[in-house]
PDB file of C-alpha atoms in Angstrom:
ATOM      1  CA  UNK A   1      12.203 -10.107 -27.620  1.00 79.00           C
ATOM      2  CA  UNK A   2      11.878  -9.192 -23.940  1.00 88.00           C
ATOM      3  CA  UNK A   3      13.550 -11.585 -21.570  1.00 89.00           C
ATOM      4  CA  UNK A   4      14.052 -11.991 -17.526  1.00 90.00           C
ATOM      5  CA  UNK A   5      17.358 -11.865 -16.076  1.00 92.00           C
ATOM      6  CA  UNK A   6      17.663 -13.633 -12.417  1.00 93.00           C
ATOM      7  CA  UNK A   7      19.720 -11.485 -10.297  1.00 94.00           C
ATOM      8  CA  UNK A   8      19.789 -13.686  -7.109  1.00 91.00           C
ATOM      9  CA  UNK A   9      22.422 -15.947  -7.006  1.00 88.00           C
ATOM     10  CA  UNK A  10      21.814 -19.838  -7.332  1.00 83.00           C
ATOM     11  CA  UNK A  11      18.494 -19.519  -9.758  1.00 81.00           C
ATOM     12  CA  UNK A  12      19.548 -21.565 -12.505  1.00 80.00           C
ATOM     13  CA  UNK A  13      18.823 -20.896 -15.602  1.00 74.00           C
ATOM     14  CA  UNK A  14      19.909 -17.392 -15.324  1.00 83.00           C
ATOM     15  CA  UNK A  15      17.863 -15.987 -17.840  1.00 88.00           C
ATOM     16  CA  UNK A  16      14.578 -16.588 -19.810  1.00 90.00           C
ATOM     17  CA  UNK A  17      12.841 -15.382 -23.030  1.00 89.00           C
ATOM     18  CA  UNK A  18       9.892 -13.787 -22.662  1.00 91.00           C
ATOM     19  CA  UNK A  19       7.940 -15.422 -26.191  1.00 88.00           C
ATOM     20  CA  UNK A  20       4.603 -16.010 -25.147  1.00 92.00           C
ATOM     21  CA  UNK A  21       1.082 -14.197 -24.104  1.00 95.00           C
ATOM     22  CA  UNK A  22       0.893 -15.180 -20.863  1.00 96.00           C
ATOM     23  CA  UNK A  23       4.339 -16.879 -18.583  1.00 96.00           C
ATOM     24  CA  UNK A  24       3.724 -17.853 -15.792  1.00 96.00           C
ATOM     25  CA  UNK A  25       5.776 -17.402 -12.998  1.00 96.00           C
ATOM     26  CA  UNK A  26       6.239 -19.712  -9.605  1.00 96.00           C
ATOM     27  CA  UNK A  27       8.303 -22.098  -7.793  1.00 95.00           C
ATOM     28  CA  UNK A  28       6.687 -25.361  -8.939  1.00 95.00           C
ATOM     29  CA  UNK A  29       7.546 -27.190 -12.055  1.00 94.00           C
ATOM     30  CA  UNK A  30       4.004 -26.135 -13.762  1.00 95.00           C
ATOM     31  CA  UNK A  31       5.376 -22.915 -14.194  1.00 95.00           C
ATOM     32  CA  UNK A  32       6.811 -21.785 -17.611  1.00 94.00           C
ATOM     33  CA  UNK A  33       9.432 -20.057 -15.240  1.00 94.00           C
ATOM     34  CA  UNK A  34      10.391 -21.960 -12.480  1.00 93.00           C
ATOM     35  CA  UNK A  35      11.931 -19.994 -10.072  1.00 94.00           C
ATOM     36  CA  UNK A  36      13.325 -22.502  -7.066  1.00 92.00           C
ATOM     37  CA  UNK A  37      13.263 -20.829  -3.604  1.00 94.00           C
ATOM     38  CA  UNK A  38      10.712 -20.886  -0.495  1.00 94.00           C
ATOM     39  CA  UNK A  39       9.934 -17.197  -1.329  1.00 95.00           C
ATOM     40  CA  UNK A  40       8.536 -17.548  -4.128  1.00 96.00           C
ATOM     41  CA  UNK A  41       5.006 -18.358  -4.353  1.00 96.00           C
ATOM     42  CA  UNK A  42       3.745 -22.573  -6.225  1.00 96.00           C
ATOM     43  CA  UNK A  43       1.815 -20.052  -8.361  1.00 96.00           C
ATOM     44  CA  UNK A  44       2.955 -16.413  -8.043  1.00 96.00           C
ATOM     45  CA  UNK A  45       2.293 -14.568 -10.832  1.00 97.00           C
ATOM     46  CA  UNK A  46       2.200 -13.743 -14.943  1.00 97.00           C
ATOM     47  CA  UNK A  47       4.395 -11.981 -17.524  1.00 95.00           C
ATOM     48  CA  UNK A  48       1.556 -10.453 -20.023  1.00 95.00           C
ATOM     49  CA  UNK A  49       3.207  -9.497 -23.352  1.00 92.00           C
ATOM     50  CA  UNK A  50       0.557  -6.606 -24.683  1.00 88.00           C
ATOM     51  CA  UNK A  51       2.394  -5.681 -27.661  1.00 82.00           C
ATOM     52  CA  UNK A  52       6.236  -4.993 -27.418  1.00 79.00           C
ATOM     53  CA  UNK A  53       5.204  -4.108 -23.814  1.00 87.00           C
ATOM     54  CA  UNK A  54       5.308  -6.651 -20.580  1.00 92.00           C
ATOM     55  CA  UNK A  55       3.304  -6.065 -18.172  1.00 94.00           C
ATOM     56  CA  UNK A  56       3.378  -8.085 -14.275  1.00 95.00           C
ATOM     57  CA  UNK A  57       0.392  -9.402 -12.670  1.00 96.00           C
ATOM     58  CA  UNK A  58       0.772 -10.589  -9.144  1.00 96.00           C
ATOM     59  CA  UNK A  59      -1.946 -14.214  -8.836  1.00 96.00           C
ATOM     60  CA  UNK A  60      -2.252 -13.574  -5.422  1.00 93.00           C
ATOM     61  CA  UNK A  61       1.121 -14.777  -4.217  1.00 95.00           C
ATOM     62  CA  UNK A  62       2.083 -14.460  -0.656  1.00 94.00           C
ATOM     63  CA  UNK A  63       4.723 -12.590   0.247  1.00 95.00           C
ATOM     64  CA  UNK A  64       4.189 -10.026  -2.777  1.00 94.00           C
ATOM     65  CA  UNK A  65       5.812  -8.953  -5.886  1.00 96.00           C
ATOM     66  CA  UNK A  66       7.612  -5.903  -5.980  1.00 96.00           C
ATOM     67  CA  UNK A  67       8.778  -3.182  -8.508  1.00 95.00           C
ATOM     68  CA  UNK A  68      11.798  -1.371  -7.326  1.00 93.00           C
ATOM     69  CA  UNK A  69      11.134  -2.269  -4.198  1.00 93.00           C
ATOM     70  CA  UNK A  70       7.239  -0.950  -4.604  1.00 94.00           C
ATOM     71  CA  UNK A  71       4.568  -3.770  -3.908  1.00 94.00           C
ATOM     72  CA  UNK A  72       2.366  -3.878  -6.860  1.00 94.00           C
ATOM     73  CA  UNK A  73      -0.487  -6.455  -7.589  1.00 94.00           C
ATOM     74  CA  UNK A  74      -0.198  -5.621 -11.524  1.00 94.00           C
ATOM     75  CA  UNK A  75       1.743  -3.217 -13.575  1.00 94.00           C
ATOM     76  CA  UNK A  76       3.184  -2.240 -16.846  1.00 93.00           C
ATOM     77  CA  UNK A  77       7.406  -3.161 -16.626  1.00 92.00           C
ATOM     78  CA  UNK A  78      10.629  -1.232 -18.823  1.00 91.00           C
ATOM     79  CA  UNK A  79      13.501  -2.679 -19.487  1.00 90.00           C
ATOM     80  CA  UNK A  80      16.002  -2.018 -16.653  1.00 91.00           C
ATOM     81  CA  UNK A  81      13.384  -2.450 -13.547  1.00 94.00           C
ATOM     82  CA  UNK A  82      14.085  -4.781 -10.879  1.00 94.00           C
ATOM     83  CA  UNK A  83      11.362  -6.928 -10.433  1.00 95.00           C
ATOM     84  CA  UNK A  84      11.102  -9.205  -7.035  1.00 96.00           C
ATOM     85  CA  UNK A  85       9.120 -12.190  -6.889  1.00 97.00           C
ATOM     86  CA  UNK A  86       9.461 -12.726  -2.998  1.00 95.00           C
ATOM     87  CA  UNK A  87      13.029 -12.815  -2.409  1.00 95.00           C
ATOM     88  CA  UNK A  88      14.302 -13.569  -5.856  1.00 95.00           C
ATOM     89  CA  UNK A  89      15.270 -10.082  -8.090  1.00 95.00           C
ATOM     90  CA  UNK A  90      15.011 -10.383 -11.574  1.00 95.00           C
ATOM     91  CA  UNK A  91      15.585  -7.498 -14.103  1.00 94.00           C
ATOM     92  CA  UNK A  92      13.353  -7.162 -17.384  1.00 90.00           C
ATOM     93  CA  UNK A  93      15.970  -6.904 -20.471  1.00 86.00           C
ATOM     94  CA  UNK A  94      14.777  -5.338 -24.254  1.00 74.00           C
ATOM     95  CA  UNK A  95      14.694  -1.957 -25.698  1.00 65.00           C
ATOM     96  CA  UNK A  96      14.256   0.747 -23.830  1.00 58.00           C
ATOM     97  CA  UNK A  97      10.387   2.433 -24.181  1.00 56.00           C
ATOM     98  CA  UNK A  98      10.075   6.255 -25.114  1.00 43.00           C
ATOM     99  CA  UNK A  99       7.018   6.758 -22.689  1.00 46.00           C
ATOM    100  CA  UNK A 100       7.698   6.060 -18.618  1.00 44.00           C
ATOM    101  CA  UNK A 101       5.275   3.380 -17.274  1.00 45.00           C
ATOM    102  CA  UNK A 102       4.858   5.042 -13.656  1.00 47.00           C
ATOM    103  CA  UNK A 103       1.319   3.672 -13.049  1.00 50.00           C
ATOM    104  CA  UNK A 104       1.717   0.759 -10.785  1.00 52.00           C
ATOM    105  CA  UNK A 105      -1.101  -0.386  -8.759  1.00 50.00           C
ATOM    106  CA  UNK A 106      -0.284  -0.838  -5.390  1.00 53.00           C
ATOM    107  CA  UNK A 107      -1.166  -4.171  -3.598  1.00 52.00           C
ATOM    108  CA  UNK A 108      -1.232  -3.477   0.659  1.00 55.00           C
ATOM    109  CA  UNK A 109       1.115  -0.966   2.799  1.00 52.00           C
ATOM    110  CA  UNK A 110       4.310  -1.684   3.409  1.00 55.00           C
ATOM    111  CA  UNK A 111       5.040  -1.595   7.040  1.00 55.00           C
ATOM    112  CA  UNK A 112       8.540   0.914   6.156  1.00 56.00           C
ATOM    113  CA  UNK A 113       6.353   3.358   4.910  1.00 56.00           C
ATOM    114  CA  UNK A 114       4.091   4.325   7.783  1.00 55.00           C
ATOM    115  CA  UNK A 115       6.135   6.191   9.448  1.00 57.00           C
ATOM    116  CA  UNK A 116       6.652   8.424   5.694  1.00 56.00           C
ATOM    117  CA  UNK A 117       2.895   8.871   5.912  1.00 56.00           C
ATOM    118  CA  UNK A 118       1.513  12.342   6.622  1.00 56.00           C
ATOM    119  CA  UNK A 119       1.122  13.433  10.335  1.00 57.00           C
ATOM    120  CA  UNK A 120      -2.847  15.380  10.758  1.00 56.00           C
ATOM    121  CA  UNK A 121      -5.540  15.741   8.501  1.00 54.00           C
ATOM    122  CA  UNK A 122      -5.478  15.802   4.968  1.00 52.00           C
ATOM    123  CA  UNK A 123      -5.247  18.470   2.823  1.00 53.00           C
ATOM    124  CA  UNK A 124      -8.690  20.613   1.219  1.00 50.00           C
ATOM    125  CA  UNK A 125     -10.116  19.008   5.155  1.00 47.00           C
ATOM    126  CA  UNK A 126      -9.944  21.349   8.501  1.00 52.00           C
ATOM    127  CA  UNK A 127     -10.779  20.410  11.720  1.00 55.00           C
ATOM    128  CA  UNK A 128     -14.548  21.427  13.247  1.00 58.00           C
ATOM    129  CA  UNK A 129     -13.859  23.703  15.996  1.00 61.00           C
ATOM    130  CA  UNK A 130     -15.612  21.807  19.234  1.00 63.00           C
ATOM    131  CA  UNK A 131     -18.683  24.716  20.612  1.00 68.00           C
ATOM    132  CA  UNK A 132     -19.870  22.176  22.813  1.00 69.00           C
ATOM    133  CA  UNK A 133     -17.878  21.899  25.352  1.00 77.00           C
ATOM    134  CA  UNK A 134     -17.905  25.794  25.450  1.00 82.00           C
ATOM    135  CA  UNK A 135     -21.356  25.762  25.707  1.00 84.00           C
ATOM    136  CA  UNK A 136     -21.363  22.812  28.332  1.00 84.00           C
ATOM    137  CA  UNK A 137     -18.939  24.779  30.472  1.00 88.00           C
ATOM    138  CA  UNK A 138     -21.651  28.127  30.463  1.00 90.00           C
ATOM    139  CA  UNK A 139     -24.321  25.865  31.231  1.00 91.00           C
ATOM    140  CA  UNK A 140     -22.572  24.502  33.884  1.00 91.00           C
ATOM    141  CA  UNK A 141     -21.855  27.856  35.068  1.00 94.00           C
ATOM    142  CA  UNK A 142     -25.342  29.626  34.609  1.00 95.00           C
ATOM    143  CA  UNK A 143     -26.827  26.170  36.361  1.00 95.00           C
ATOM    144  CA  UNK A 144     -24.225  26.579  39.526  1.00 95.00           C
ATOM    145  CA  UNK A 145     -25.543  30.276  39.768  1.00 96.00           C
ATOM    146  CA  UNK A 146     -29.165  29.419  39.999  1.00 96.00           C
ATOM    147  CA  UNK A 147     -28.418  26.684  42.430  1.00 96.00           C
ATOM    148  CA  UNK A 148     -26.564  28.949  44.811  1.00 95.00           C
ATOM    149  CA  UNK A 149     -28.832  31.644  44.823  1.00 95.00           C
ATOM    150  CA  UNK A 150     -31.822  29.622  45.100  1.00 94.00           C
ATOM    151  CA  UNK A 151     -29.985  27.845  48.734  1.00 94.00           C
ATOM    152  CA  UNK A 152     -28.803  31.456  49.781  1.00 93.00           C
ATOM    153  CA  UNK A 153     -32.843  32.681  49.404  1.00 92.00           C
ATOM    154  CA  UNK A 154     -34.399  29.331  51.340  1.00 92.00           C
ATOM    155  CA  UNK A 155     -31.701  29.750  53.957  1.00 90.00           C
ATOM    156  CA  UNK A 156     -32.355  33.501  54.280  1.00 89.00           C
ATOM    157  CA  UNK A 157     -35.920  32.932  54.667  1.00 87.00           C
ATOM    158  CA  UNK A 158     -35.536  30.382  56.875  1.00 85.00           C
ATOM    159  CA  UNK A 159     -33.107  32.137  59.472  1.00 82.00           C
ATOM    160  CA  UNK A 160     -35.765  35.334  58.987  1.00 72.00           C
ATOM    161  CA  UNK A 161     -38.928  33.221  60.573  1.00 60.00           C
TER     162      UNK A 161
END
């Protein structure tokens, strides 16, 4: 059977069994896990047993729930991850799965990762090369042209009468 294990310090009990469907997950008493600290969402999220798997659902807490430090909003869990409810880290205990659950979906950005994010366009996209202002620029020129030599003809047929 799959259990919890609290990591942060001062979360009593320290660890809980994971036997039904659906535990719930929050700091008020209504919870089947209570977890006791301002971080932690009244109602922030559910344990899903699928199976021998568990799987983390996020109920729309508000300062997130996290796998490994990723933010996810729900996610299958093996044994060993750190899972953080807030501020509180718990690790998910049991056998070890043959099969890697890397699929987590990710709720938001995390403000340490912009600065990761790729600089330009993406890949498979290029940028349009800009012809307008090219052609602007020749207009501009060809229009100047016409201008002058249409002043230099009135003024030479002016000073010739």
């Amino acid at each position: 059977m799959p259990k919890l294990i609290v990591l942060t310090e001062g979360i009593e009990p320290i660890s809980f069994d994971l036997a039904k469907e659906v535990t719930s997950v929050g700091r008020v008493d209504e919870n089947d896990i209570t977890l006791p600290h301002q971080s932690v969402s009244g109602s922030h999220a559910e344990l899903v047993l699928r199976g021998e798997d568990v799987h983390v659902r996020d109920v729309g807490s508000t300062n997130g729930t996290f796998i490994n430090g990723n933010k996810v909003a729900e996610s299958p869990l093996q044994p060993g991850e750190v899972l953080t409810f807030g501020e509180v880290e718990v690790k998910i205990d049991g056998p070890r799965k043959a099969q890697s659950h890397d699929k987590h979906l990710e709720q938001g950005v995390r403000l340490g990762n912009l600065d990761a994010a790729p600089k330009g366009p993406a890949k498979g996209f290029s940028k349009k090369s800009d012809k307008s202002g090219k052609y602007f620029v020749i207009f501009g020129v060809v229009v100047a042209v016409v201008v002058i030599a249409a002043v230099a003809m009135a003024w030479l047929k002016f000073k010739g009468n």
